[in-house]
Coordinates of C-alpha atoms and ligand atoms in Angstrom, one line a residue:
X1 CA 0.0 0.0 0.0
X2 CA 1.2 3.5 -0.8
X3 CA 2.5 5.6 2.1
X4 CA -0.3 8.2 1.6
X5 CA -3.0 5.5 1.9
X6 CA -1.3 4.0 5.0
X7 CA -1.1 7.4 6.7
X8 CA -4.7 8.2 5.9
X9 CA -5.8 4.9 7.4
X10 CA -3.7 5.5 10.5
X11 CA -5.2 9.0 10.8
X12 CA -8.7 7.8 10.6
X13 CA -8.0 5.2 13.3
X14 CA -6.5 7.8 15.7
X15 CA -9.4 10.2 14.9
X16 CA -11.9 7.4 15.9
X17 CA -10.1 6.7 19.1
X18 CA -9.3 9.9 21.0
X19 CA -8.0 9.7 24.5
X20 CA -7.6 12.5 27.1
X21 CA -4.4 13.8 28.7
X22 CA -2.4 11.2 30.6
X23 CA -4.8 8.4 29.5
X24 CA -3.3 7.9 26.0
X25 CA -2.7 4.1 26.6
X26 CA -4.5 2.9 23.4
X27 CA -3.0 5.7 21.4
X28 CA 0.5 4.9 22.6
X29 CA 0.1 1.1 21.9
X30 CA -1.2 1.8 18.4
X31 CA 1.7 4.3 17.6
X32 CA 4.2 1.7 18.8
X33 CA 2.5 -1.1 16.7
X34 CA 2.6 1.1 13.6
X35 CA 6.2 2.2 14.1
X36 CA 7.4 -1.4 14.5
X37 CA 5.4 -2.5 11.4
X38 CA 7.0 0.4 9.5
X39 CA 10.5 -0.7 10.6
X40 CA 11.1 2.3 12.9
X41 CA 13.1 1.8 16.1
X42 CA 11.3 2.7 19.4
X43 CA 13.4 3.9 22.3
X44 CA 13.0 2.3 25.8
X45 CA 12.3 5.5 27.7
X46 CA 10.2 5.1 30.8
X47 CA 7.0 6.8 30.0
X48 CA 3.5 6.0 31.3
X49 CA 1.9 7.2 28.0
X50 CA 3.6 8.6 24.9
X51 CA 6.8 7.2 23.4
X52 CA 9.9 8.1 21.5
X53 CA 11.1 6.7 18.2
X54 CA 14.4 7.3 16.5
X55 CA 16.0 7.3 13.0
X56 CA 19.8 7.1 13.1
X57 CA 21.5 8.7 10.1
X58 CA 24.4 7.2 8.3
X59 CA 26.4 10.4 8.5
X60 CA 27.5 12.5 11.5
X61 CA 25.3 15.4 12.5
X62 CA 23.2 16.9 15.2
X63 CA 20.4 15.2 17.2
X64 CA 17.1 16.8 16.3
X65 CA 13.7 16.2 17.8
X66 CA 10.2 16.5 16.4
X67 CA 7.5 16.9 19.0
X68 CA 4.1 15.4 18.1
X69 CA 1.4 15.7 20.8
X70 CA -1.1 12.9 21.0
X71 CA -4.0 13.7 23.3
X72 CA -7.6 14.5 22.5
X73 CA -10.2 16.7 24.3
X74 CA -13.4 16.2 26.4
X75 CA -15.5 17.5 23.5
X76 CA -18.5 15.8 21.8
X77 CA -17.7 15.6 18.1
X78 CA -20.1 17.2 15.7
X79 CA -18.3 16.8 12.3
X80 CA -20.5 14.1 10.8
X81 CA -17.3 12.5 9.4
X82 CA -17.5 8.8 8.5
X83 CA -14.5 8.3 10.8
X84 CA -15.8 10.4 13.7
X85 CA -14.9 9.6 17.3
X86 CA -16.2 6.3 18.7
X87 CA -15.5 7.5 22.2
X88 CA -18.5 9.3 23.7
X89 CA -17.6 12.9 24.8
X90 CA -14.1 12.7 23.5
X91 CA -12.6 14.1 20.3
X92 CA -9.4 14.9 18.5
X93 CA -10.5 18.6 18.2
X94 CA -7.0 20.1 18.2
X95 CA -5.5 18.0 15.4
X96 CA -3.1 16.0 17.5
X97 CA -4.2 12.9 15.5
X98 CA -2.8 14.7 12.5
X99 CA 0.4 15.5 14.4
X100 CA 0.8 11.8 15.2
X101 CA 0.5 10.6 11.6
X102 CA 2.7 13.5 10.2
X103 CA 5.3 12.4 12.7
X104 CA 5.0 8.7 11.7
X105 CA 5.2 9.7 8.0
X106 CA 8.3 11.8 8.6
X107 CA 9.9 8.8 10.4
X108 CA 9.1 6.4 7.5
X109 CA 10.5 8.8 4.9
X110 CA 13.7 9.5 7.0
X111 CA 14.2 5.8 7.6
X112 CA 14.1 5.2 3.8
X113 CA 16.9 7.6 3.2
X114 CA 18.8 7.2 6.5
X115 CA 22.1 6.5 4.7
X116 CA 22.0 10.1 3.5
X117 CA 20.8 11.5 6.8
X118 CA 23.2 13.6 8.8
X119 CA 22.7 13.0 12.5
X120 CA 19.8 11.6 14.5
X121 CA 16.1 12.4 14.5
X122 CA 14.0 11.6 17.6
X123 CA 10.3 11.5 17.1
X124 CA 8.7 12.5 20.4
X125 CA 5.1 11.4 20.7
X126 CA 4.2 13.5 23.7
X127 CA 1.3 12.9 26.1
X128 CA -1.0 15.5 27.7
X129 CA -0.3 18.7 25.8
X130 CA -3.8 19.8 26.6
X131 CA -2.9 19.7 30.3
X132 CA -0.1 22.2 29.5
X133 CA 2.4 20.0 31.4
X134 CA 2.8 16.8 29.3
X135 CA 6.2 18.0 28.0
X136 CA 7.5 17.8 31.6
X137 CA 7.0 14.0 31.4
X138 CA 9.3 13.8 28.3
X139 CA 11.9 16.0 30.0
X140 CA 11.8 14.0 33.2
X141 CA 12.4 10.8 31.2
X142 CA 15.6 12.4 29.9
X143 CA 14.5 12.4 26.2
X144 CA 15.9 15.9 25.5
X145 CA 19.3 15.4 27.2
X146 CA 21.2 14.7 24.0
X147 CA 19.0 16.8 21.7
X148 CA 20.5 19.9 19.9
X149 CA 17.3 21.4 18.7
X150 CA 13.6 20.8 18.6
X151 CA 10.8 21.2 16.0
X152 CA 7.1 21.3 16.5
X153 CA 4.0 21.6 14.4
X154 CA 0.4 22.5 15.0
X155 CA -2.7 22.2 12.8
X156 CA -4.1 25.6 11.8
X157 CA -7.7 25.8 10.6
X158 CA -7.4 29.5 9.9
X159 CA -5.2 28.8 6.8
X160 CA -5.7 26.8 3.6
X161 CA -4.1 23.4 2.9
X162 CA -0.7 24.0 1.3
X163 CA 0.3 26.9 3.6
X164 CA 2.7 27.1 6.5
X165 CA 2.5 29.8 9.2
X166 CA 6.0 30.6 10.3
X167 CA 7.1 33.4 12.5
X168 CA 10.4 34.5 14.1
X169 CA 10.3 35.3 17.9
X170 CA 7.3 34.8 20.1
X171 CA 4.5 32.6 18.8
X172 CA 2.5 31.5 21.9
X173 CA 2.2 33.0 25.3
X174 CA 3.2 31.9 28.8
X175 CA 0.2 30.4 30.5
X176 CA -0.1 31.1 34.2
X177 CA -3.0 30.6 36.6
X178 CA -4.0 32.3 39.8
X179 CA -6.5 31.6 42.6
X180 CA -7.4 34.3 45.1
X181 CA -9.4 33.4 48.2
X182 CA -10.9 36.4 50.0
X183 CA -11.9 35.8 53.6
X184 CA -14.4 38.1 55.3
X185 CA -17.0 37.5 58.0
X186 CA -20.3 36.0 57.1
X187 CA -23.6 37.4 58.5
X188 CA -27.2 38.1 57.7
X189 CA -27.9 39.7 54.4
X190 CA -30.0 42.4 56.2
X191 CA -27.1 43.3 58.5
X192 CA -23.9 43.7 56.6
X193 CA -22.6 45.9 59.4
X194 CA -22.4 42.7 61.5
X195 CA -19.8 41.1 59.2
X196 CA -17.2 41.8 56.4
X197 CA -18.7 41.1 53.0
X198 CA -16.1 39.5 50.7
X199 CA -18.2 40.1 47.6
X200 CA -17.4 43.8 47.1
X201 CA -13.8 43.0 47.9
X202 CA -13.7 40.4 45.1
X203 CA -15.3 42.8 42.7
X204 CA -12.7 45.5 43.6
X205 CA -9.9 43.0 43.0
X206 CA -11.3 42.0 39.6
X207 CA -11.4 45.7 38.5
X208 CA -8.0 46.5 39.9
X209 CA -6.3 43.5 38.2
X210 CA -6.9 45.1 34.8
X211 CA -4.7 48.0 35.8
X212 CA -1.7 45.6 35.8
X213 CA -2.1 45.5 32.0
X214 CA -3.0 49.2 31.5
X215 CA -0.7 50.8 34.2
X216 CA 2.2 48.4 35.0
X217 CA 3.2 46.5 31.8
X218 CA 5.2 48.2 29.0
X219 CA 2.6 49.2 26.4
X220 CA 4.5 47.4 23.7
X221 CA 4.4 44.0 25.4
X222 CA 1.4 41.7 24.7
X223 CA -0.1 40.8 28.1
X224 CA -3.6 40.0 29.5
X225 CA -5.4 38.9 32.6
X226 CA -8.8 37.2 32.6
X227 CA -10.8 36.4 35.7
X228 CA -12.7 33.4 34.6
X229 CA -14.4 32.1 37.8
X230 CA -15.9 34.1 40.6
X231 CA -17.6 32.2 43.4
X232 CA -19.2 33.3 46.7
X233 CA -22.2 32.4 48.8
X234 CA -25.0 29.9 48.2
X235 CA -28.2 31.8 48.9
X236 CA -29.8 35.2 48.6
X237 CA -30.0 36.4 52.2
X238 CA -26.7 35.4 53.7
X239 CA -23.5 37.3 53.3
X240 CA -20.9 34.6 52.7
X241 CA -17.6 34.3 54.6
X242 CA -15.4 33.7 51.5
X243 CA -15.2 34.6 47.8
X244 CA -12.9 32.9 45.4
X245 CA -11.7 34.2 42.1
X246 CA -9.6 32.3 39.6
X247 CA -8.2 33.1 36.2
X248 CA -5.3 33.2 33.8
X249 CA -2.4 35.5 33.0
X250 CA -0.9 35.5 29.5
X251 CA 2.5 37.1 28.7
X252 CA 5.3 36.9 26.3
X253 CA 8.1 38.6 28.2
X254 CA 9.8 36.8 31.1
X255 CA 10.0 39.9 33.3
X256 CA 6.3 40.6 32.8
X257 CA 5.5 37.2 34.2
X258 CA 7.4 38.0 37.4
X259 CA 5.7 41.4 37.5
X260 CA 2.2 39.9 37.2
X261 CA 2.8 37.4 40.0
X262 CA 3.9 40.2 42.3
X263 CA 1.1 42.6 41.4
X264 CA -1.6 39.9 41.6
X265 CA -0.5 39.2 45.2
X266 CA -0.1 42.9 46.1
X267 CA -3.5 43.9 44.7
X268 CA -5.4 41.0 46.2
X269 CA -3.8 41.3 49.7
X270 CA -3.9 45.0 50.0
X271 CA -7.4 45.5 48.5
X272 CA -8.7 43.0 50.9
X273 CA -7.0 44.8 53.8
X274 CA -8.5 48.1 52.8
X275 CA -12.0 46.5 53.3
X276 CA -11.0 44.8 56.6
X277 CA -10.9 41.4 54.9
X278 CA -8.0 39.1 54.1
X279 CA -6.9 37.6 50.8
X280 CA -4.5 34.8 49.8
X281 CA -3.2 34.6 46.3
X282 CA -1.9 31.3 44.8
X283 CA 0.1 31.5 41.6
X284 CA 0.3 28.3 39.5
X285 CA 3.0 28.6 36.8
X286 CA 2.4 26.9 33.5
X287 CA 4.5 26.8 30.4
X288 CA 6.6 29.8 29.3
X289 CA 6.1 31.6 26.0
X290 CA 7.2 29.8 22.8
X291 CA 9.8 31.7 21.0
X292 CA 11.1 30.6 17.5
X293 CA 14.8 30.6 16.9
X294 CA 15.8 32.9 14.0
X295 CA 18.1 30.5 12.2
X296 CA 15.6 27.6 12.4
X297 CA 12.9 29.9 11.1
X298 CA 14.9 30.8 8.1
X299 CA 15.6 27.1 7.4
X300 CA 12.0 26.1 7.8
X301 CA 10.9 28.9 5.3
X302 CA 13.5 27.9 2.8
X303 CA 12.5 24.2 3.0
X304 CA 8.8 25.3 2.8
X305 CA 9.4 27.0 -0.6
X306 CA 11.4 24.0 -1.8
X307 CA 8.6 21.7 -0.9
X308 CA 5.9 23.8 -2.7
X309 CA 4.3 25.3 0.5
X310 CA 3.2 28.9 0.6
X311 CA 4.6 30.6 3.7
X312 CA 2.0 32.9 5.3
X313 CA 2.4 35.5 8.0
X314 CA 1.7 34.0 11.4
X315 CA 0.3 36.1 14.2
X316 CA 1.3 35.7 17.9
X317 CA -1.3 33.9 19.9
X318 CA -2.1 34.5 23.6
X319 CA -2.8 30.7 23.7
X320 CA 0.0 28.5 25.0
X321 CA 1.8 25.3 24.1
X322 CA 4.0 23.3 26.4
X323 CA 6.4 22.9 23.5
X324 CA 8.0 26.0 25.2
X325 CA 9.4 23.8 28.0
X326 CA 11.7 22.2 25.5
X327 CA 12.9 25.6 24.4
X328 CA 14.2 26.3 27.9
X329 CA 16.8 23.6 27.1
X330 CA 17.4 23.9 23.3
X331 CA 16.5 26.2 20.4
X332 CA 13.2 25.4 18.8
X333 CA 10.8 26.3 16.0
X334 CA 7.1 25.8 16.1
X335 CA 5.3 25.8 12.8
X336 CA 1.6 26.2 12.0
X337 CA 0.4 23.9 9.3
X338 CA -2.7 25.1 7.3
X339 CA -5.2 22.3 7.5
X340 CA -8.0 23.9 5.5
X341 CA -10.2 26.8 6.7
X342 CA -13.1 25.8 8.9
X343 CA -14.1 25.5 12.5
X344 CA -11.4 26.5 15.0
X345 CA -9.4 24.1 17.2
X346 CA -11.3 23.0 20.4
X347 CA -14.6 23.3 18.6
X348 CA -16.9 20.3 18.0
X349 CA -16.9 20.8 14.2
X350 CA -13.1 21.1 13.8
X351 CA -11.7 19.0 10.9
X352 CA -8.3 18.4 9.3
X353 CA -8.2 18.2 5.5
X354 CA -6.6 14.7 5.0
X355 CA -4.8 15.9 1.9
X356 CA -2.3 17.8 4.0
X357 CA -1.0 14.6 5.8
X358 CA 1.5 13.4 3.2
X359 CA 2.9 16.8 2.1
X360 CA 3.4 17.7 5.8
X361 CA 5.3 14.4 6.4
X362 CA 7.4 15.1 3.3
X363 CA 8.1 18.6 4.5
X364 CA 9.2 17.5 7.9
X365 CA 11.4 14.8 6.5
X366 CA 13.0 17.4 4.3
X367 CA 13.4 19.8 7.2
X368 CA 14.9 17.3 9.6
X369 CA 16.9 15.6 7.0
X370 CA 18.5 18.8 5.9
X371 CA 22.0 19.5 7.2
X372 CA 22.1 21.8 10.2
X373 CA 24.5 24.7 10.4
Ligands
NI1 NI1 -3.2 21.4 20.2

């Protein structure tokens, strides 16, 4: 069977069988089975889910890694595709099924020409990207220790098939989370003077957080804060004792991250104090911003043209990708692959145009097979 037909068949299987972050047991087993059938070496790293394959070139050269994330999302599919999800309430709605088969295809093509290949290529099938922390499992297993540089791709339904969105510098934001707990004194709703109402305190904190963006951050730096959960009380005539607010901060600049953490704490604690209440702010750091290496960007653009892809301008996203954890160790480049315009990622109608699978695999094989500087 032709490679294109095999890859399409694999893609449909993965699309039918999505698994959530850290639960990718069936996906991992199937990737391993396919790789072994295709004659690709699988490395014995200790990983609960996810796996790493390798193609060893016949000539000396760098060790490069290609990250392909493998998890699905808790979304009920509404595409009507003949190969739609068979797993109720779960869906490959971020294109990670496409990333898997593009990675497999790349491995097969590199294996075919490995005598000519300079260096080593590690295919990293990473679990739990949607949790924002799956990359840490790969790093903990030591997969990146001998790697010189890392490449990543992502499906992009805002661009046509045949296009690649490549951008130098920042591509995705740092993803941090905060939880603020305001403690007042509960009392009767008719006698607020008997207690300390945490609700207006929480409201004041929500308002004041926006001044971090408008008054504290350099106006040329992309940054935002969103309070996405605000909870207090359970009935209409009792002033509650506590209010909780939770949300996310997105930044590109490292110093801005530090600034936000400090200001979130200061504003929460001092605003609460002004009202006679107390507040505790918890900061939960996620992945840093993804920043594409200039040299790798140039190479990826050159290869794109040679492979017949149209390079389109790529905008920065305030979304995140844990690919950035790898870039704390080695230079990296994260490329958006146009998968046909349609419903956006994480939407129940999201689809990948299957005709992009083989060209993407060929492009990646060309890119990773190319001599590094
Ligand atoms: Ni994704």
